[in-house]
mmCIF file with all atom_site columns, C-alpha atoms in Angstrom:
data_model
loop_
_atom_site.group_PDB
_atom_site.id
_atom_site.type_symbol
_atom_site.label_atom_id
_atom_site.label_alt_id
_atom_site.label_comp_id
_atom_site.label_asym_id
_atom_site.label_entity_id
_atom_site.label_seq_id
_atom_site.pdbx_PDB_ins_code
_atom_site.Cartn_x
_atom_site.Cartn_y
_atom_site.Cartn_z
_atom_site.occupancy
_atom_site.B_iso_or_equiv
_atom_site.pdbx_formal_charge
_atom_site.auth_seq_id
_atom_site.auth_comp_id
_atom_site.auth_asym_id
_atom_site.auth_atom_id
_atom_site.pdbx_PDB_model_num
ATOM 1   C CA . MET R 1 1   ? -87.394  -126.413 -83.349  1.00 42.00 ? 1   MET R CA 1
ATOM 2   C CA . ALA R 1 2   ? -88.265  -123.904 -80.612  1.00 43.00 ? 2   ALA R CA 1
ATOM 3   C CA . ALA R 1 3   ? -89.005  -120.233 -81.060  1.00 42.00 ? 3   ALA R CA 1
ATOM 4   C CA . GLU R 1 4   ? -86.485  -117.881 -79.518  1.00 44.00 ? 4   GLU R CA 1
ATOM 5   C CA . PRO R 1 5   ? -87.668  -115.967 -76.439  1.00 48.00 ? 5   PRO R CA 1
ATOM 6   C CA . GLY R 1 6   ? -89.368  -112.677 -77.243  1.00 49.00 ? 6   GLY R CA 1
ATOM 7   C CA . GLU R 1 7   ? -90.064  -113.490 -80.870  1.00 41.00 ? 7   GLU R CA 1
ATOM 8   C CA . GLU R 1 8   ? -93.367  -112.361 -82.275  1.00 46.00 ? 8   GLU R CA 1
ATOM 9   C CA . ALA R 1 9   ? -95.450  -112.860 -85.364  1.00 44.00 ? 9   ALA R CA 1
ATOM 10  C CA . GLY R 1 10  ? -94.529  -110.125 -87.815  1.00 43.00 ? 10  GLY R CA 1
ATOM 11  C CA . ALA R 1 11  ? -90.772  -110.512 -87.401  1.00 42.00 ? 11  ALA R CA 1
ATOM 12  C CA . LEU R 1 12  ? -88.205  -111.280 -90.114  1.00 40.00 ? 12  LEU R CA 1
ATOM 13  C CA . LEU R 1 13  ? -87.743  -114.918 -91.162  1.00 39.00 ? 13  LEU R CA 1
ATOM 14  C CA . THR R 1 14  ? -84.513  -116.676 -91.957  1.00 38.00 ? 14  THR R CA 1
ATOM 15  C CA . VAL R 1 15  ? -84.636  -120.479 -92.296  1.00 37.00 ? 15  VAL R CA 1
ATOM 16  C CA . ARG R 1 16  ? -81.743  -122.853 -92.816  1.00 34.00 ? 16  ARG R CA 1
ATOM 17  C CA . ALA R 1 17  ? -82.193  -126.497 -93.785  1.00 34.00 ? 17  ALA R CA 1
ATOM 18  C CA . GLU R 1 18  ? -79.474  -129.120 -93.498  1.00 34.00 ? 18  GLU R CA 1
ATOM 19  C CA . GLY R 1 19  ? -78.207  -129.999 -96.933  1.00 35.00 ? 19  GLY R CA 1
ATOM 20  C CA . HIS R 1 20  ? -79.856  -126.954 -98.509  1.00 34.00 ? 20  HIS R CA 1
ATOM 21  C CA . GLY R 1 21  ? -77.977  -124.002 -96.995  1.00 34.00 ? 21  GLY R CA 1
ATOM 22  C CA . SER R 1 22  ? -79.868  -120.801 -96.351  1.00 31.00 ? 22  SER R CA 1
ATOM 23  C CA . CYS R 1 23  ? -83.367  -120.479 -97.692  1.00 34.00 ? 23  CYS R CA 1
ATOM 24  C CA . PRO R 1 24  ? -83.103  -117.763 -100.359 1.00 35.00 ? 24  PRO R CA 1
ATOM 25  C CA . TYR R 1 25  ? -86.479  -116.329 -99.397  1.00 31.00 ? 25  TYR R CA 1
ATOM 26  C CA . THR R 1 26  ? -86.771  -113.816 -96.574  1.00 34.00 ? 26  THR R CA 1
ATOM 27  C CA . SER R 1 27  ? -90.003  -111.953 -96.019  1.00 34.00 ? 27  SER R CA 1
ATOM 28  C CA . ARG R 1 28  ? -91.791  -109.579 -93.693  1.00 38.00 ? 28  ARG R CA 1
ATOM 29  C CA . VAL R 1 29  ? -94.863  -111.110 -92.126  1.00 39.00 ? 29  VAL R CA 1
ATOM 30  C CA . THR R 1 30  ? -98.313  -109.876 -92.898  1.00 40.00 ? 30  THR R CA 1
ATOM 31  C CA . GLY R 1 31  ? -99.519  -111.002 -89.489  1.00 41.00 ? 31  GLY R CA 1
ATOM 32  C CA . ALA R 1 32  ? -101.363 -114.175 -90.534  1.00 38.00 ? 32  ALA R CA 1
ATOM 33  C CA . VAL R 1 33  ? -100.199 -117.760 -89.999  1.00 37.00 ? 33  VAL R CA 1
ATOM 34  C CA . ASP R 1 34  ? -98.409  -118.709 -93.198  1.00 35.00 ? 34  ASP R CA 1
ATOM 35  C CA . THR R 1 35  ? -95.751  -121.112 -94.420  1.00 41.00 ? 35  THR R CA 1
ATOM 36  C CA . CYS R 1 36  ? -92.302  -120.721 -95.883  1.00 45.00 ? 36  CYS R CA 1
ATOM 37  C CA . LEU R 1 37  ? -90.999  -123.444 -98.179  1.00 45.00 ? 37  LEU R CA 1
ATOM 38  C CA . LEU R 1 38  ? -87.437  -124.703 -97.750  1.00 43.00 ? 38  LEU R CA 1
ATOM 39  C CA . ASP R 1 39  ? -87.000  -125.920 -101.313 1.00 43.00 ? 39  ASP R CA 1
ATOM 40  C CA . GLY R 1 40  ? -86.047  -122.479 -102.601 1.00 44.00 ? 40  GLY R CA 1
ATOM 41  C CA . THR R 1 41  ? -89.586  -121.479 -103.589 1.00 47.00 ? 41  THR R CA 1
ATOM 42  C CA . PRO R 1 42  ? -91.212  -118.500 -101.885 1.00 47.00 ? 42  PRO R CA 1
ATOM 43  C CA . PRO R 1 43  ? -94.689  -118.801 -100.389 1.00 47.00 ? 43  PRO R CA 1
ATOM 44  C CA . ALA R 1 44  ? -97.654  -118.088 -102.631 1.00 50.00 ? 44  ALA R CA 1
ATOM 45  C CA . ARG R 1 45  ? -98.146  -114.497 -103.668 1.00 46.00 ? 45  ARG R CA 1
ATOM 46  C CA . GLY R 1 46  ? -99.688  -112.407 -100.928 1.00 44.00 ? 46  GLY R CA 1
ATOM 47  C CA . THR R 1 47  ? -98.436  -114.628 -98.095  1.00 41.00 ? 47  THR R CA 1
ATOM 48  C CA . ALA R 1 48  ? -95.378  -114.364 -95.929  1.00 42.00 ? 48  ALA R CA 1
ATOM 49  C CA . CYS R 1 49  ? -93.650  -116.358 -93.239  1.00 40.00 ? 49  CYS R CA 1
ATOM 50  C CA . SER R 1 50  ? -94.583  -115.831 -89.625  1.00 39.00 ? 50  SER R CA 1
ATOM 51  C CA . TRP R 1 51  ? -91.545  -116.954 -87.693  1.00 34.00 ? 51  TRP R CA 1
ATOM 52  C CA . ARG R 1 52  ? -88.199  -115.317 -87.039  1.00 37.00 ? 52  ARG R CA 1
ATOM 53  C CA . GLY R 1 53  ? -84.986  -117.096 -86.222  1.00 38.00 ? 53  GLY R CA 1
ATOM 54  C CA . THR R 1 54  ? -82.788  -119.849 -87.545  1.00 40.00 ? 54  THR R CA 1
ATOM 55  C CA . GLY R 1 55  ? -84.082  -123.387 -87.573  1.00 42.00 ? 55  GLY R CA 1
ATOM 56  C CA . ARG R 1 56  ? -82.436  -126.687 -88.484  1.00 38.00 ? 56  ARG R CA 1
ATOM 57  C CA . ARG R 1 57  ? -84.364  -129.288 -90.456  1.00 34.00 ? 57  ARG R CA 1
ATOM 58  C CA . ALA R 1 58  ? -83.397  -132.487 -92.208  1.00 40.00 ? 58  ALA R CA 1
ATOM 59  C CA . ALA R 1 59  ? -82.881  -132.372 -95.961  1.00 44.00 ? 59  ALA R CA 1
ATOM 60  C CA . GLY R 1 60  ? -86.151  -132.543 -97.854  1.00 44.00 ? 60  GLY R CA 1
ATOM 61  C CA . THR R 1 61  ? -88.196  -130.775 -95.181  1.00 39.00 ? 61  THR R CA 1
ATOM 62  C CA . SER R 1 62  ? -90.877  -128.832 -96.969  1.00 40.00 ? 62  SER R CA 1
ATOM 63  C CA . ARG R 1 63  ? -92.169  -126.186 -94.594  1.00 39.00 ? 63  ARG R CA 1
ATOM 64  C CA . THR R 1 64  ? -92.252  -124.636 -91.172  1.00 39.00 ? 64  THR R CA 1
ATOM 65  C CA . ARG R 1 65  ? -95.334  -123.042 -89.699  1.00 38.00 ? 65  ARG R CA 1
ATOM 66  C CA . VAL R 1 66  ? -95.834  -120.984 -86.574  1.00 37.00 ? 66  VAL R CA 1
ATOM 67  C CA . SER R 1 67  ? -98.997  -119.525 -85.113  1.00 40.00 ? 67  SER R CA 1
ATOM 68  C CA . GLY R 1 68  ? -99.506  -115.823 -84.650  1.00 47.00 ? 68  GLY R CA 1
ATOM 69  C CA . ALA R 1 69  ? -98.980  -116.285 -80.912  1.00 48.00 ? 69  ALA R CA 1
ATOM 70  C CA . PRO R 1 70  ? -95.427  -115.243 -79.987  1.00 52.00 ? 70  PRO R CA 1
ATOM 71  C CA . GLY R 1 71  ? -93.067  -118.179 -79.587  1.00 54.00 ? 71  GLY R CA 1
ATOM 72  C CA . ARG R 1 72  ? -95.663  -120.913 -80.289  1.00 52.00 ? 72  ARG R CA 1
ATOM 73  C CA . ILE R 1 73  ? -94.863  -123.422 -83.057  1.00 51.00 ? 73  ILE R CA 1
ATOM 74  C CA . THR R 1 74  ? -98.036  -125.068 -84.398  1.00 60.00 ? 74  THR R CA 1
ATOM 75  C CA . GLY R 1 75  ? -96.524  -128.009 -86.200  1.00 69.00 ? 75  GLY R CA 1
ATOM 76  C CA . MET R 1 76  ? -95.051  -129.493 -89.311  1.00 73.00 ? 76  MET R CA 1
ATOM 77  C CA . THR R 1 77  ? -96.881  -131.314 -92.073  1.00 88.00 ? 77  THR R CA 1
ATOM 78  C CA . SER R 1 78  ? -95.830  -134.576 -93.653  1.00 92.00 ? 78  SER R CA 1
ATOM 79  C CA . ARG R 1 79  ? -96.404  -136.136 -97.036  1.00 89.00 ? 79  ARG R CA 1
ATOM 80  C CA . ILE R 1 80  ? -96.325  -139.737 -98.143  1.00 90.00 ? 80  ILE R CA 1
ATOM 81  C CA . ARG R 1 81  ? -93.044  -140.216 -99.968  1.00 92.00 ? 81  ARG R CA 1
ATOM 82  C CA . HIS R 1 82  ? -93.431  -143.919 -100.753 1.00 94.00 ? 82  HIS R CA 1
ATOM 83  C CA . VAL R 1 83  ? -95.738  -146.789 -100.090 1.00 95.00 ? 83  VAL R CA 1
ATOM 84  C CA . THR R 1 84  ? -93.320  -149.576 -99.172  1.00 96.00 ? 84  THR R CA 1
ATOM 85  C CA . ILE R 1 85  ? -94.103  -153.168 -100.061 1.00 96.00 ? 85  ILE R CA 1
ATOM 86  C CA . ASP R 1 86  ? -92.172  -156.013 -98.444  1.00 96.00 ? 86  ASP R CA 1
ATOM 87  C CA . SER R 1 87  ? -91.196  -158.801 -100.815 1.00 96.00 ? 87  SER R CA 1
ATOM 88  C CA . SER R 1 88  ? -88.934  -161.806 -101.212 1.00 96.00 ? 88  SER R CA 1
ATOM 89  C CA . ASP R 1 89  ? -87.634  -160.420 -104.542 1.00 97.00 ? 89  ASP R CA 1
ATOM 90  C CA . ALA R 1 90  ? -87.899  -156.629 -104.713 1.00 98.00 ? 90  ALA R CA 1
ATOM 91  C CA . TYR R 1 91  ? -86.798  -156.370 -108.346 1.00 98.00 ? 91  TYR R CA 1
ATOM 92  C CA . GLY R 1 92  ? -89.077  -159.158 -109.544 1.00 97.00 ? 92  GLY R CA 1
ATOM 93  C CA . LEU R 1 93  ? -92.152  -157.790 -107.776 1.00 98.00 ? 93  LEU R CA 1
ATOM 94  C CA . ALA R 1 94  ? -91.357  -154.242 -108.915 1.00 98.00 ? 94  ALA R CA 1
ATOM 95  C CA . GLY R 1 95  ? -91.182  -155.615 -112.480 1.00 98.00 ? 95  GLY R CA 1
ATOM 96  C CA . PHE R 1 96  ? -94.717  -156.998 -112.166 1.00 98.00 ? 96  PHE R CA 1
ATOM 97  C CA . TRP R 1 97  ? -96.074  -153.666 -110.873 1.00 98.00 ? 97  TRP R CA 1
ATOM 98  C CA . SER R 1 98  ? -94.094  -151.789 -113.520 1.00 98.00 ? 98  SER R CA 1
ATOM 99  C CA . ARG R 1 99  ? -96.029  -153.721 -116.179 1.00 98.00 ? 99  ARG R CA 1
ATOM 100 C CA . VAL R 1 100 ? -99.340  -153.253 -114.327 1.00 98.00 ? 100 VAL R CA 1
ATOM 101 C CA . LEU R 1 101 ? -98.904  -149.475 -114.139 1.00 98.00 ? 101 LEU R CA 1
ATOM 102 C CA . ASP R 1 102 ? -96.927  -149.036 -117.370 1.00 97.00 ? 102 ASP R CA 1
ATOM 103 C CA . LEU R 1 103 ? -94.297  -147.113 -115.402 1.00 98.00 ? 103 LEU R CA 1
ATOM 104 C CA . PRO R 1 104 ? -90.565  -147.903 -115.380 1.00 97.00 ? 104 PRO R CA 1
ATOM 105 C CA . VAL R 1 105 ? -88.523  -149.201 -112.491 1.00 97.00 ? 105 VAL R CA 1
ATOM 106 C CA . HIS R 1 106 ? -85.998  -146.525 -111.437 1.00 97.00 ? 106 HIS R CA 1
ATOM 107 C CA . GLU R 1 107 ? -83.054  -146.450 -113.841 1.00 96.00 ? 107 GLU R CA 1
ATOM 108 C CA . ASP R 1 108 ? -80.510  -147.161 -111.065 1.00 97.00 ? 108 ASP R CA 1
ATOM 109 C CA . ASP R 1 109 ? -82.271  -150.322 -109.823 1.00 97.00 ? 109 ASP R CA 1
ATOM 110 C CA . ARG R 1 110 ? -81.014  -153.746 -110.878 1.00 97.00 ? 110 ARG R CA 1
ATOM 111 C CA . PRO R 1 111 ? -81.880  -157.430 -110.263 1.00 97.00 ? 111 PRO R CA 1
ATOM 112 C CA . GLY R 1 112 ? -80.719  -158.447 -106.794 1.00 96.00 ? 112 GLY R CA 1
ATOM 113 C CA . ASP R 1 113 ? -81.128  -154.946 -105.320 1.00 97.00 ? 113 ASP R CA 1
ATOM 114 C CA . GLU R 1 114 ? -82.794  -154.998 -101.909 1.00 97.00 ? 114 GLU R CA 1
ATOM 115 C CA . GLU R 1 115 ? -84.765  -151.809 -102.640 1.00 98.00 ? 115 GLU R CA 1
ATOM 116 C CA . VAL R 1 116 ? -86.419  -151.051 -105.971 1.00 98.00 ? 116 VAL R CA 1
ATOM 117 C CA . LEU R 1 117 ? -88.497  -147.982 -106.772 1.00 98.00 ? 117 LEU R CA 1
ATOM 118 C CA . ILE R 1 118 ? -91.249  -147.242 -109.252 1.00 97.00 ? 118 ILE R CA 1
ATOM 119 C CA . GLU R 1 119 ? -90.804  -143.503 -108.932 1.00 92.00 ? 119 GLU R CA 1
ATOM 120 C CA . GLY R 1 120 ? -93.847  -142.366 -110.910 1.00 93.00 ? 120 GLY R CA 1
ATOM 121 C CA . ALA R 1 121 ? -96.133  -144.338 -108.572 1.00 96.00 ? 121 ALA R CA 1
ATOM 122 C CA . GLY R 1 122 ? -94.245  -143.808 -105.312 1.00 95.00 ? 122 GLY R CA 1
ATOM 123 C CA . LEU R 1 123 ? -94.015  -147.580 -104.775 1.00 97.00 ? 123 LEU R CA 1
ATOM 124 C CA . LEU R 1 124 ? -90.880  -148.855 -103.043 1.00 97.00 ? 124 LEU R CA 1
ATOM 125 C CA . PHE R 1 125 ? -90.276  -152.611 -102.964 1.00 98.00 ? 125 PHE R CA 1
ATOM 126 C CA . VAL R 1 126 ? -87.997  -153.917 -100.225 1.00 97.00 ? 126 VAL R CA 1
ATOM 127 C CA . THR R 1 127 ? -86.581  -157.424 -99.900  1.00 97.00 ? 127 THR R CA 1
ATOM 128 C CA . VAL R 1 128 ? -87.314  -158.932 -96.479  1.00 96.00 ? 128 VAL R CA 1
ATOM 129 C CA . PRO R 1 129 ? -86.682  -162.429 -95.097  1.00 94.00 ? 129 PRO R CA 1
ATOM 130 C CA . ASP R 1 130 ? -90.283  -162.974 -93.976  1.00 92.00 ? 130 ASP R CA 1
ATOM 131 C CA . ALA R 1 131 ? -92.968  -164.356 -96.259  1.00 88.00 ? 131 ALA R CA 1
ATOM 132 C CA . LYS R 1 132 ? -96.431  -162.780 -96.370  1.00 90.00 ? 132 LYS R CA 1
ATOM 133 C CA . THR R 1 133 ? -98.737  -164.633 -93.975  1.00 90.00 ? 133 THR R CA 1
ATOM 134 C CA . VAL R 1 134 ? -101.911 -162.551 -93.473  1.00 90.00 ? 134 VAL R CA 1
ATOM 135 C CA . LYS R 1 135 ? -104.219 -160.313 -95.471  1.00 87.00 ? 135 LYS R CA 1
ATOM 136 C CA . ASN R 1 136 ? -102.913 -156.831 -96.266  1.00 88.00 ? 136 ASN R CA 1
ATOM 137 C CA . ARG R 1 137 ? -104.086 -154.071 -93.924  1.00 90.00 ? 137 ARG R CA 1
ATOM 138 C CA . VAL R 1 138 ? -103.525 -151.561 -96.762  1.00 92.00 ? 138 VAL R CA 1
ATOM 139 C CA . HIS R 1 139 ? -104.062 -152.220 -100.460 1.00 95.00 ? 139 HIS R CA 1
ATOM 140 C CA . VAL R 1 140 ? -104.299 -150.294 -103.715 1.00 95.00 ? 140 VAL R CA 1
ATOM 141 C CA . ASP R 1 141 ? -107.429 -149.951 -105.846 1.00 97.00 ? 141 ASP R CA 1
ATOM 142 C CA . LEU R 1 142 ? -106.752 -149.756 -109.572 1.00 98.00 ? 142 LEU R CA 1
ATOM 143 C CA . GLN R 1 143 ? -109.067 -147.980 -111.980 1.00 97.00 ? 143 GLN R CA 1
ATOM 144 C CA . PRO R 1 144 ? -108.479 -148.835 -115.660 1.00 97.00 ? 144 PRO R CA 1
ATOM 145 C CA . GLN R 1 145 ? -107.871 -145.776 -117.822 1.00 96.00 ? 145 GLN R CA 1
ATOM 146 C CA . ASP R 1 146 ? -108.263 -147.115 -121.355 1.00 96.00 ? 146 ASP R CA 1
ATOM 147 C CA . ARG R 1 147 ? -110.269 -150.334 -120.985 1.00 97.00 ? 147 ARG R CA 1
ATOM 148 C CA . THR R 1 148 ? -113.069 -151.874 -118.970 1.00 97.00 ? 148 THR R CA 1
ATOM 149 C CA . ARG R 1 149 ? -112.664 -153.405 -115.535 1.00 98.00 ? 149 ARG R CA 1
ATOM 150 C CA . ASP R 1 150 ? -113.089 -156.911 -116.941 1.00 98.00 ? 150 ASP R CA 1
ATOM 151 C CA . GLU R 1 151 ? -110.552 -156.317 -119.718 1.00 98.00 ? 151 GLU R CA 1
ATOM 152 C CA . GLU R 1 152 ? -108.085 -155.041 -117.110 1.00 98.00 ? 152 GLU R CA 1
ATOM 153 C CA . VAL R 1 153 ? -108.654 -158.084 -114.892 1.00 98.00 ? 153 VAL R CA 1
ATOM 154 C CA . GLU R 1 154 ? -107.853 -160.356 -117.848 1.00 98.00 ? 154 GLU R CA 1
ATOM 155 C CA . ARG R 1 155 ? -104.713 -158.344 -118.672 1.00 98.00 ? 155 ARG R CA 1
ATOM 156 C CA . LEU R 1 156 ? -103.481 -158.534 -115.068 1.00 98.00 ? 156 LEU R CA 1
ATOM 157 C CA . LEU R 1 157 ? -104.161 -162.268 -114.858 1.00 98.00 ? 157 LEU R CA 1
ATOM 158 C CA . GLY R 1 158 ? -102.015 -162.607 -117.990 1.00 98.00 ? 158 GLY R CA 1
ATOM 159 C CA . LEU R 1 159 ? -99.193  -160.709 -116.225 1.00 98.00 ? 159 LEU R CA 1
ATOM 160 C CA . GLY R 1 160 ? -99.187  -163.170 -113.322 1.00 98.00 ? 160 GLY R CA 1
ATOM 161 C CA . ALA R 1 161 ? -101.846 -161.916 -110.908 1.00 98.00 ? 161 ALA R CA 1
ATOM 162 C CA . THR R 1 162 ? -104.355 -164.354 -109.405 1.00 98.00 ? 162 THR R CA 1
ATOM 163 C CA . LEU R 1 163 ? -108.062 -163.844 -108.737 1.00 98.00 ? 163 LEU R CA 1
ATOM 164 C CA . VAL R 1 164 ? -108.659 -163.943 -104.966 1.00 97.00 ? 164 VAL R CA 1
ATOM 165 C CA . ASP R 1 165 ? -112.273 -162.782 -104.650 1.00 97.00 ? 165 ASP R CA 1
ATOM 166 C CA . ASP R 1 166 ? -114.681 -161.878 -107.433 1.00 98.00 ? 166 ASP R CA 1
ATOM 167 C CA . ARG R 1 167 ? -117.020 -159.132 -106.218 1.00 98.00 ? 167 ARG R CA 1
ATOM 168 C CA . ARG R 1 168 ? -118.324 -158.261 -109.706 1.00 98.00 ? 168 ARG R CA 1
ATOM 169 C CA . ARG R 1 169 ? -122.123 -158.248 -109.960 1.00 97.00 ? 169 ARG R CA 1
ATOM 170 C CA . ALA R 1 170 ? -124.433 -159.119 -112.849 1.00 96.00 ? 170 ALA R CA 1
ATOM 171 C CA . ASP R 1 171 ? -125.519 -155.454 -113.155 1.00 95.00 ? 171 ASP R CA 1
ATOM 172 C CA . GLY R 1 172 ? -121.896 -154.433 -113.934 1.00 95.00 ? 172 GLY R CA 1
ATOM 173 C CA . THR R 1 173 ? -121.078 -152.938 -110.516 1.00 97.00 ? 173 THR R CA 1
ATOM 174 C CA . GLY R 1 174 ? -118.542 -154.307 -108.038 1.00 97.00 ? 174 GLY R CA 1
ATOM 175 C CA . TRP R 1 175 ? -114.844 -155.064 -108.223 1.00 98.00 ? 175 TRP R CA 1
ATOM 176 C CA . ALA R 1 176 ? -112.346 -157.897 -108.408 1.00 98.00 ? 176 ALA R CA 1
ATOM 177 C CA . VAL R 1 177 ? -109.770 -158.673 -105.721 1.00 98.00 ? 177 VAL R CA 1
ATOM 178 C CA . LEU R 1 178 ? -106.523 -159.924 -107.205 1.00 98.00 ? 178 LEU R CA 1
ATOM 179 C CA . ALA R 1 179 ? -103.138 -160.790 -105.733 1.00 97.00 ? 179 ALA R CA 1
ATOM 180 C CA . ASP R 1 180 ? -99.726  -159.996 -107.182 1.00 97.00 ? 180 ASP R CA 1
ATOM 181 C CA . PRO R 1 181 ? -97.154  -162.823 -107.615 1.00 97.00 ? 181 PRO R CA 1
ATOM 182 C CA . GLU R 1 182 ? -96.185  -162.590 -103.913 1.00 96.00 ? 182 GLU R CA 1
ATOM 183 C CA . GLY R 1 183 ? -99.779  -162.641 -102.641 1.00 96.00 ? 183 GLY R CA 1
ATOM 184 C CA . ASN R 1 184 ? -100.356 -158.914 -101.978 1.00 96.00 ? 184 ASN R CA 1
ATOM 185 C CA . GLU R 1 185 ? -104.034 -158.188 -102.555 1.00 97.00 ? 185 GLU R CA 1
ATOM 186 C CA . PHE R 1 186 ? -105.282 -155.309 -104.701 1.00 97.00 ? 186 PHE R CA 1
ATOM 187 C CA . CYS R 1 187 ? -108.610 -154.418 -106.262 1.00 98.00 ? 187 CYS R CA 1
ATOM 188 C CA . VAL R 1 188 ? -109.656 -153.568 -109.795 1.00 98.00 ? 188 VAL R CA 1
ATOM 189 C CA . GLU R 1 189 ? -112.617 -151.206 -109.954 1.00 98.00 ? 189 GLU R CA 1
ATOM 190 C CA . ARG R 1 190 ? -114.742 -150.126 -112.889 1.00 98.00 ? 190 ARG R CA 1
ATOM 191 C CA . SER R 1 191 ? -113.292 -147.567 -115.285 1.00 97.00 ? 191 SER R CA 1
ATOM 192 C CA . ALA R 1 192 ? -114.487 -143.956 -115.147 1.00 95.00 ? 192 ALA R CA 1
ATOM 193 C CA . ALA R 1 193 ? -116.527 -144.576 -118.314 1.00 95.00 ? 193 ALA R CA 1
ATOM 194 C CA . GLU R 1 194 ? -118.230 -147.598 -116.733 1.00 96.00 ? 194 GLU R CA 1
ATOM 195 C CA . ARG R 1 195 ? -119.015 -145.544 -113.624 1.00 94.00 ? 195 ARG R CA 1
ATOM 196 C CA . GLY R 1 196 ? -120.398 -142.690 -115.694 1.00 91.00 ? 196 GLY R CA 1
ATOM 197 C CA . ASP R 1 197 ? -117.826 -140.244 -114.247 1.00 84.00 ? 197 ASP R CA 1
#
């Protein structure tokens, strides 16, 4: 999106987002660099948008921000929508993680689906033809909420995880590296109570 020639901070804002129609919030600028949300919510009290004109954004875009300098757009932020995990059986692997996290698989997902979501965790499982061959570059660290680290490790082993590397120390510190049924590594840390948090 480019600012229209001659536009300045302090002008009137109108934003349109594809799939959302016109943003219902229009505000006079206070002069500072601020944001305007496209989801129908106005900016926080005491703030206002600092760009004038009509912009087009894809559905789900959250905000537009422009510097106080006339016609200069400073950028757009992003958020992590999902962490996607490749698998040979998306529904089966999502079922394992659903039991680990005690969160349901999305109600629309069924066995055989190529994409399966655990919405409450933001985990998306996708069926791919390739098998896992190397160590993960990204992994999750689990912290038990209602039991000790060792009790959680035993529970997860009972669900089908395997112990890959035991980094637990005699003094109670450390962690355990486990793998899910398709070999994706993850760690189990001490609970908040064990850490003294």
